[in-house]
Short mmCIF file of C-alpha atoms in Angstrom, two decimals:
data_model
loop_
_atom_site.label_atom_id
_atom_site.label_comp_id
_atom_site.label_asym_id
_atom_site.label_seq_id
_atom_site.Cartn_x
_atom_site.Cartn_y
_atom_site.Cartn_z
CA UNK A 1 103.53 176.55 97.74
CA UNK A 2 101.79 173.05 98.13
CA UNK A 3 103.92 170.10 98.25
CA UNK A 4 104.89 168.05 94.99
CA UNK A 5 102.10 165.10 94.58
CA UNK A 6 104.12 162.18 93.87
CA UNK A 7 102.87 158.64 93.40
CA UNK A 8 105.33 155.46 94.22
CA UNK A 9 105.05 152.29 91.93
CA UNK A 10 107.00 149.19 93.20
CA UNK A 11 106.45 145.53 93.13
CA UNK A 12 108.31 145.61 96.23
CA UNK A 13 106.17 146.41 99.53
CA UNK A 14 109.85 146.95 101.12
CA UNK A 15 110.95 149.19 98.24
CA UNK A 16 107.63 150.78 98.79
CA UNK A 17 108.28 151.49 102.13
CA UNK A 18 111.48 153.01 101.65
CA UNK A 19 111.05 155.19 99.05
CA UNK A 20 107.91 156.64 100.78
CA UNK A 21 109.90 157.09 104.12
CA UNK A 22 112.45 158.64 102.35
CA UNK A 23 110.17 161.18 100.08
CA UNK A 24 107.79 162.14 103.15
CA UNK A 25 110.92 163.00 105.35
CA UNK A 26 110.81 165.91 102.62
CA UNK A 27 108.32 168.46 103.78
CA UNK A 28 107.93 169.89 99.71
CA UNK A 29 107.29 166.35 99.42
CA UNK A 30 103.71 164.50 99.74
CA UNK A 31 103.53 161.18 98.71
CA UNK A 32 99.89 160.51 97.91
CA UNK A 33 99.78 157.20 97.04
CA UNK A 34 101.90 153.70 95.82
CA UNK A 35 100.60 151.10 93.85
CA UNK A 36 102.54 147.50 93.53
CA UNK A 37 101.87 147.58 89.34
CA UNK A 38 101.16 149.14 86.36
CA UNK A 39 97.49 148.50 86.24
CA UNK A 40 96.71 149.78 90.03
CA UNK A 41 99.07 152.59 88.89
CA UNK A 42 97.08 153.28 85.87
CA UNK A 43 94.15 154.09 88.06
CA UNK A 44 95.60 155.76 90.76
CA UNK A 45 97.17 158.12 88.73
CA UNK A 46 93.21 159.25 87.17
CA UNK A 47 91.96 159.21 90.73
CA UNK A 48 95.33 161.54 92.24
CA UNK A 49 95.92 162.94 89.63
CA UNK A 50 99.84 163.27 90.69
CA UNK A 51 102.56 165.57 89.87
CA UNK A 52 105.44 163.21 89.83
CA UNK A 53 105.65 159.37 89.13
CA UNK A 54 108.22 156.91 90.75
CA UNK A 55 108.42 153.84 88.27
CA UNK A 56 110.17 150.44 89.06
CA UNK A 57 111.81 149.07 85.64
CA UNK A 58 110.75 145.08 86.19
CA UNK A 59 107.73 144.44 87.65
CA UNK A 60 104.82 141.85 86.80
CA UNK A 61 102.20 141.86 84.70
CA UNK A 62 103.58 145.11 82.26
CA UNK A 63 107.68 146.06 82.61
CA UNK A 64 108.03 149.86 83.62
CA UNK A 65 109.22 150.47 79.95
CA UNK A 66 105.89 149.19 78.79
CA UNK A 67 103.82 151.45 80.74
CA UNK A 68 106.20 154.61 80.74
CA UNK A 69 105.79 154.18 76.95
CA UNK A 70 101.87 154.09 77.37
CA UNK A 71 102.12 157.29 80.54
CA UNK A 72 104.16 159.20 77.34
CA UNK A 73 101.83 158.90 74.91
CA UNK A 74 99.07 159.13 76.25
CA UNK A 75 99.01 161.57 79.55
CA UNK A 76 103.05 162.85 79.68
CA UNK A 77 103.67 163.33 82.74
CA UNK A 78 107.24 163.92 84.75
CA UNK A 79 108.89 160.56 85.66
CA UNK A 80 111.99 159.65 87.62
CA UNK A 81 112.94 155.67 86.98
CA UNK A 82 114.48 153.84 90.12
CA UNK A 83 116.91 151.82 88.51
CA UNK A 84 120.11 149.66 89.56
CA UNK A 85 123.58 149.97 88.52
CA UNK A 86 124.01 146.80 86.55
CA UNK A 87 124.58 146.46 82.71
CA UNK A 88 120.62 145.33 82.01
CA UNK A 89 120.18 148.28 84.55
CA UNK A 90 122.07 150.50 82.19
CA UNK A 91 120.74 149.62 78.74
CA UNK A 92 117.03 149.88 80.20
CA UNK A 93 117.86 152.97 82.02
CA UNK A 94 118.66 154.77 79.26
CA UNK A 95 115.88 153.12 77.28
CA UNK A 96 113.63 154.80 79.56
CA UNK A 97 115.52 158.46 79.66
CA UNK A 98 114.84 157.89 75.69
CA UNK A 99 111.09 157.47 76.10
CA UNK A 100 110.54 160.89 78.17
CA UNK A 101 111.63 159.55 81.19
CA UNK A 102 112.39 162.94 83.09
CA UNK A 103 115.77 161.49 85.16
CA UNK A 104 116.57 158.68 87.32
CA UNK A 105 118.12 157.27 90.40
CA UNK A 106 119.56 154.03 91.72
CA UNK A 107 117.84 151.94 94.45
CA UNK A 108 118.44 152.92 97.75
CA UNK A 109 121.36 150.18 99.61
CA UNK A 110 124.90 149.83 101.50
CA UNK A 111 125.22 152.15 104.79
CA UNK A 112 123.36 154.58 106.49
CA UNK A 113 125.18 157.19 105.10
CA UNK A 114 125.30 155.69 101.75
CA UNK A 115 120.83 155.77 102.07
CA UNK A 116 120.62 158.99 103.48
CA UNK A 117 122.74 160.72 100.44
CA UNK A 118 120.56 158.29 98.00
CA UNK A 119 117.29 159.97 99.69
CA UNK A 120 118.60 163.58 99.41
CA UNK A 121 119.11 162.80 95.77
CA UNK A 122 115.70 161.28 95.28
CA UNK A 123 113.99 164.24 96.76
CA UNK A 124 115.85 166.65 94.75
CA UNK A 125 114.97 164.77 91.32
CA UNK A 126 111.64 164.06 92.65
CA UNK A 127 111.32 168.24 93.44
CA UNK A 128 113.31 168.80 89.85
CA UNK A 129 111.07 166.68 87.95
CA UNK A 130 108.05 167.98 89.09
CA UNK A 131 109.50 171.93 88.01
CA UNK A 132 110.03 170.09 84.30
CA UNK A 133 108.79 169.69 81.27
CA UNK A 134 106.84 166.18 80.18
CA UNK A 135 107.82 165.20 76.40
CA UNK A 136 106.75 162.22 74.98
CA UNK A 137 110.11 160.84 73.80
CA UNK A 138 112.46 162.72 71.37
CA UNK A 139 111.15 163.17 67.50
CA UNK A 140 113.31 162.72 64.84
CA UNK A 141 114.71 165.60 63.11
CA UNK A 142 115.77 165.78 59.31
CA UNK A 143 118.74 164.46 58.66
CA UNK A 144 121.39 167.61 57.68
CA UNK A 145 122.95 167.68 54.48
CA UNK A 146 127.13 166.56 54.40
CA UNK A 147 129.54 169.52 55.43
CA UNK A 148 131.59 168.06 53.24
CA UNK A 149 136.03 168.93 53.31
CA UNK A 150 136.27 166.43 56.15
CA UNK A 151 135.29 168.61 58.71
CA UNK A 152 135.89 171.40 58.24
CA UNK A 153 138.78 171.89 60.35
CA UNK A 154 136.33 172.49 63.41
CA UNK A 155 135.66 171.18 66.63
CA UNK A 156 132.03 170.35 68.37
CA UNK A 157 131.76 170.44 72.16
CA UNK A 158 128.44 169.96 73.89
CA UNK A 159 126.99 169.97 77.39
CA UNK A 160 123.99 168.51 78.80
CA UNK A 161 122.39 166.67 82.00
CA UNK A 162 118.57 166.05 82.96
CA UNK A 163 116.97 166.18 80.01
CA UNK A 164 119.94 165.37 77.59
CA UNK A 165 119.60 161.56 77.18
CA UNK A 166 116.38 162.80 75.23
CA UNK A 167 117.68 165.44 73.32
CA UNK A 168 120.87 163.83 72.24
CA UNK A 169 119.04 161.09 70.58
CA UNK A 170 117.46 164.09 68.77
CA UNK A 171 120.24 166.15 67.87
CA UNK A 172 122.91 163.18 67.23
CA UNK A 173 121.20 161.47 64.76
CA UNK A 174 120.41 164.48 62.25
CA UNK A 175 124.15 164.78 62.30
CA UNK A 176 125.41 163.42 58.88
CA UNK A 177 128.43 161.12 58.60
CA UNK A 178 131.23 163.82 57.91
CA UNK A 179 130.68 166.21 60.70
CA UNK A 180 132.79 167.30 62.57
CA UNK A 181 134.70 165.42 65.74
CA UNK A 182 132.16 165.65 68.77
CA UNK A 183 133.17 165.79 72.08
CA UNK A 184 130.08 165.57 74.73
CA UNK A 185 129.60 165.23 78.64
CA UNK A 186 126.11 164.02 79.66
CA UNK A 187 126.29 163.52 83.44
CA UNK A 188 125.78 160.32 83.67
CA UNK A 189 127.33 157.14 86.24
CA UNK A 190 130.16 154.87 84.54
CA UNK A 191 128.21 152.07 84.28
CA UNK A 192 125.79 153.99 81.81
CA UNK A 193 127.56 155.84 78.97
CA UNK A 194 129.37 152.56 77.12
CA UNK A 195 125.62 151.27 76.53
CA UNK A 196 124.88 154.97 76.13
CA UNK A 197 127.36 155.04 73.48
CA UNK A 198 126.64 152.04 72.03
CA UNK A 199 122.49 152.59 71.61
CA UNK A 200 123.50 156.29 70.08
CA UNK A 201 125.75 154.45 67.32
CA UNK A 202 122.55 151.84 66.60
CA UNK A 203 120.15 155.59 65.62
CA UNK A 204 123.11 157.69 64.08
CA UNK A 205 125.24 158.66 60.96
CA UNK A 206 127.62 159.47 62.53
CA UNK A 207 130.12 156.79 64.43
CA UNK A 208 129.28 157.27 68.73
CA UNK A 209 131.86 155.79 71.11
CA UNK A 210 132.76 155.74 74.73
CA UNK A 211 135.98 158.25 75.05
CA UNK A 212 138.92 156.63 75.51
CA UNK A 213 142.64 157.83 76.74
CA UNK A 214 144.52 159.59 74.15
CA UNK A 215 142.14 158.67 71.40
CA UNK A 216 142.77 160.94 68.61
CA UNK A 217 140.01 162.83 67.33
CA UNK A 218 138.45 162.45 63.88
CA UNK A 219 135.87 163.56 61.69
CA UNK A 220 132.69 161.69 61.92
CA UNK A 221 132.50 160.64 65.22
CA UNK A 222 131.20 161.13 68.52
CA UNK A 223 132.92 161.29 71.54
CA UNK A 224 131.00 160.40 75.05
CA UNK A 225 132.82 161.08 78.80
CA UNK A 226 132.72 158.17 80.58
CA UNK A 227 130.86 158.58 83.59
CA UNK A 228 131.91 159.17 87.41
CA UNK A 229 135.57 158.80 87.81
CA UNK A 230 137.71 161.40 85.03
CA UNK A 231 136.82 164.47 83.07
CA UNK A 232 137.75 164.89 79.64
CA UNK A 233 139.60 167.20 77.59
CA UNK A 234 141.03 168.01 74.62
CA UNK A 235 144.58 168.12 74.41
CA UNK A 236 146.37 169.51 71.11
CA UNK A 237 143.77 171.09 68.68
CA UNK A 238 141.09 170.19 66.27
CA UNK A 239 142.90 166.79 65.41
CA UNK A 240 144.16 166.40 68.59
CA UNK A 241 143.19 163.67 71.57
CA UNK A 242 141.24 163.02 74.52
CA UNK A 243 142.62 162.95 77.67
CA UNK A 244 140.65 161.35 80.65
CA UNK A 245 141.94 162.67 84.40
CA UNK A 246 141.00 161.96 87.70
CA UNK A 247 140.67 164.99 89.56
CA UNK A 248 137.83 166.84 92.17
CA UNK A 249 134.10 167.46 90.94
CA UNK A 250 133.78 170.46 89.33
CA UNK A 251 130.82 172.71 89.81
CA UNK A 252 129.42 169.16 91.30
CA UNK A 253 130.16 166.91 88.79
CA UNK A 254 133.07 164.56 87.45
CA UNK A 255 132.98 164.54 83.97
CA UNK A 256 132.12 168.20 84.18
CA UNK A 257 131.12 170.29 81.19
CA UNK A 258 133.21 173.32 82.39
CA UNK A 259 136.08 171.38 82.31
CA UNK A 260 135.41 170.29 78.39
CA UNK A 261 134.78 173.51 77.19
CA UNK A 262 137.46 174.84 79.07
CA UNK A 263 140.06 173.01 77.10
CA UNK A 264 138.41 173.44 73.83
CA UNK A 265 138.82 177.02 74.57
CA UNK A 266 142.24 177.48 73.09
CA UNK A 267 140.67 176.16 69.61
CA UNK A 268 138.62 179.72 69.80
CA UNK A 269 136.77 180.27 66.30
CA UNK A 270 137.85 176.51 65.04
CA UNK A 271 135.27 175.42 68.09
CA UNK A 272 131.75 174.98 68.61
CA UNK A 273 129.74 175.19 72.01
CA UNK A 274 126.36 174.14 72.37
CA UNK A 275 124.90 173.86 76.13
CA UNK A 276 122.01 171.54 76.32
CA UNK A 277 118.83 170.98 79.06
CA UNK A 278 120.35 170.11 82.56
CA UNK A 279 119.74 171.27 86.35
CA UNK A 280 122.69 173.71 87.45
CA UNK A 281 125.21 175.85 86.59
CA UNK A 282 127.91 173.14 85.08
CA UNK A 283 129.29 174.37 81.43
CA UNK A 284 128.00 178.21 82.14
CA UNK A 285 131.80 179.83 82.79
CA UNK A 286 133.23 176.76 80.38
CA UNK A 287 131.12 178.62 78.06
CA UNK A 288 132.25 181.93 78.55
CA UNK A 289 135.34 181.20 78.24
CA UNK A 290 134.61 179.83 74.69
CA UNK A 291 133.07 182.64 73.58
CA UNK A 292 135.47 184.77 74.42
CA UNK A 293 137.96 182.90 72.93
CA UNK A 294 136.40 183.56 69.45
CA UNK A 295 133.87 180.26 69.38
CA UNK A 296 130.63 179.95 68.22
CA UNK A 297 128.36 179.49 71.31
CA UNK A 298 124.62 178.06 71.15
CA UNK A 299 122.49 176.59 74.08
CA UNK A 300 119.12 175.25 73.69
CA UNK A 301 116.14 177.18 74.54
CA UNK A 302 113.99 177.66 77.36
CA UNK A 303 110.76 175.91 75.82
CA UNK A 304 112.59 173.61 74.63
CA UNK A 305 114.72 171.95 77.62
CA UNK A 306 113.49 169.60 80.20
CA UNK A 307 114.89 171.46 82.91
CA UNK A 308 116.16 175.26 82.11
CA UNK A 309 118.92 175.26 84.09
CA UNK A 310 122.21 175.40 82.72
CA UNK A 311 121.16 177.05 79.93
CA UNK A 312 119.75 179.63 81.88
CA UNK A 313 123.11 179.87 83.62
CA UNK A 314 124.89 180.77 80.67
CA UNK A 315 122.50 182.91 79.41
CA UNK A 316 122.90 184.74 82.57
CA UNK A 317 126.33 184.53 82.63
CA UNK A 318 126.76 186.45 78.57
CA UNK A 319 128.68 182.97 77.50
CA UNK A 320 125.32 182.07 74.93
CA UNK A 321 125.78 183.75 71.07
CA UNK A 322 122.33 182.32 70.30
CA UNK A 323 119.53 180.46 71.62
CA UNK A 324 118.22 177.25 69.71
CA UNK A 325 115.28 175.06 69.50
CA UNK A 326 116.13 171.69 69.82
CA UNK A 327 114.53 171.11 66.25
CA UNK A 328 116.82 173.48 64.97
CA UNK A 329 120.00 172.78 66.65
CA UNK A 330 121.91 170.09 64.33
CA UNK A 331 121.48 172.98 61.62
CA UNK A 332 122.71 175.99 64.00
CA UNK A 333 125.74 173.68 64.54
CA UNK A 334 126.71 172.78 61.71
CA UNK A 335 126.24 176.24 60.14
CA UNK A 336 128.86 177.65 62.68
CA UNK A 337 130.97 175.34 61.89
CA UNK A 338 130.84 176.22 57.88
CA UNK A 339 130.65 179.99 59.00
CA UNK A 340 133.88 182.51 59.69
CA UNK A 341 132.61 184.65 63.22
CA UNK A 342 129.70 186.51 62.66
CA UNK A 343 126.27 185.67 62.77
CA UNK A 344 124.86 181.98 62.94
#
C-alpha cells in the first residue's frame, strides 16, 4: 500500500519543519511537499496532486478558513486544521470542522513527551483523514414539523466524533423547537464545546448549551459534554439531570459515548440512540445496551459518515435497529420518539 501523500501549509518555516519531521517519522506517511501560503498551496496541490492537506488557520495573504472554503468547493479534498487551544482557536476551529474540514489537531509544544504524543496523534488523523470521505460542508436539511405534547415524554442521546462537528450542524438544526431533551458527546477538548455550543444555538430551533452539573433536562434543548475532564450522564429519567464526573477514559475517551448511553439505558423504550460518523469503537456496547433495554437505536450510514467507524462498530456489535442517511436522520429520530417499539 503506498504511503498517504500529504502536503504541509504553514506560514511558519519552523512549524514547517516540525510537522514534516514529525509526519515523515511515519513510514505510511510521505510528505510531498509544504508551501508557506494559500496561493503556493493552490498550485502545489494541481502539480501533487495530494491525498491529505495540513492547513494553518492565520496566515497572510488568504486566512486558512478562506481557502479551506475555496479547497471545499471547488476540489474537496480531506483536511486536518492545526489549530491552538485558545478561545479564537476554538471558535475558528470549529468554523473550519463546519466547512468540511475532516478533523484537527493542536500545534505541537511543552515537553518531549508532550511532542512525541502530539506527533502520534497527527499521524493517526493524517492516516484517518486520508481513509475519509471529503464533503463540502454540511447542507441544510428541512426543517421537521413540531412533535408537539412537550416532548413526548422521550429522551434523545447521540454519539459522534470525526466527522460529527459536520453532521451535527446538519441534523441539529432540522430539529424543531419542541423536541425532545438532547443529550450529545462529540469528542471534542474543553476549550471547544462552550463555542461549540454557542455557534449550534446561532443555526438552530432548538435551544444548544454547554452541559452543566445537575442541570435538569427539558424539552427543547440541547445538551453538549463538555470536553476533556468528566463524562456525562443522566441521572433520574426523562426529566431528570445531568451529572458531570471525573473518572478514567473510557474506550479512549473522557466524555465517552458509552458512558451516555449507558445511563440512558434504564429509560429503555422512553430513549432514543443515534450513533453518528467517528473513528473507533466508543458508543458501540453503550448502544447495545440501549437496545436491549427496549430503545430505539439508529446510527448513520456508511456513505454517509466521514469516517465509518463507530458506526460500523455497532453495527457489528447487533446494538443498530436501523441505519440512516444523514439527510434522513432528524426524521428517523423524531419518528421513534412519536412511535411505541416496532418499526421506525
Amino acid at each position: 500500500m503506498r504511503p498517504v501523500r500529504t502536503l504541509i501549509v504553514d506560514d511558519s518555516a519552523s512549524m514547517r519543519a516540525t510537522l514534516k519531521r514529525m509526519l515523515s517519522a511515519d513510514p505510511e506517511i510521505e510528505v510531498v511537499g509544504m508551501a508557506p501560503e494559500p496561493f503556493a498551496a493552490r498550485d502545489m496541490i494541481k502539480q501533487l496532486n495530494p491525498d491529505v492537506l495540513t492547513l494553518d488557520i492565520e496566515m497572510p495573504g488568504m486566512d486558512g478558513l478562506s481557502f479551506l472554503e475555496r479547497i471545499m468547493r471547488l476540489r474537496p479534498m480531506p483536511v486536518v486544521m492545526c489549530s491552538t487551544l485558545t478561545a479564537r482557536g476554538a471558535e475558528v476551529t470549529i468554523e473550519a470542522l463546519r466547512l468540511g474540514a475532516v478533523d484537527y489537531v493542536t500545534k505541537p509544544s511543552g515537553t518531549p513527551e508532550d511532542i512525541e504524543r502530539d506527533a502520534a496523534l497527527l499521524c493517526e488523523k493524517v492516516k484517518t483523514a486520508a481513509r475519509s470521505v471529503a464533503r463540502a460542508g454540511p447542507s441544510r436539511l428541512p426543517q421537521q414539523p413540531s412533535v408537539a405534547g412537550g416532548g413526548l415524554g422521550k429522551l434523545i442521546a447521540i454519539g459522534s466524533s470525526t466527522g460529527g462537528v459536520e453532521a451535527l450542524f446538519s441534523l441539529l438544526p432540522a430539529l424543531p423547537a419542541d423536541c425532545p431533551p438532547v443529550l450529545i458527546v462529540q469528542h471534542m477538548p474543553a476549550s471547544f464545546t462552550r463555542s461549540f455550543a454557542q455557534r449550534l444555538d446561532a443555526e438552530c430551533s432548538v435551544r444548544v448549551v454547554e452541559a452543566t452539573e445537575n442541570a435538569q433536562v427539558q424539552p427543547g434543548t440541547v445538551y453538549i459534554a463538555p470536553g476533556g475532564e468528566t463524562h456525562m450522564e443522566l441521572s433520574g429519567g426523562v426529566a431528570g439531570r445531568i451529572k458531570l464526573r471525573s473518572g478514567d477514559l473510557v474506550t479512549g475517551h473522557r466524555p465517552s459515548v458509552d458512558v451516555l448511553f449507558r445511563s440512558v439505558a434504564p429509560l429503555g423504550a422512553s430513549a432514543v440512540g443515534a450513533i453518528l460518523t467517528g473513528m473507533g469503537q466508543d458508543g458501540a456496547e453503550g448502544l447495545l445496551a440501549m437496545r436491549r433495554a427496549g430503545a430505539r437505536t439508529l446510527s448513520q450510514s456508511r456513505d454517509t459518515c466521514v469516517v465509518w467507524g463507530m458506526p460500523r462498530a455497532a453495527v457489528e456489535l447487533g446494538a443498530v435497529e436501523k441505519e440512516v442517511g444523514l439527510s434522513a436522520m432528524p426524521e428517523a429520530i423524531l419518528k421513534a420518539c412519536r412511535e411505541k417499539v416496532g418499526s421506525v
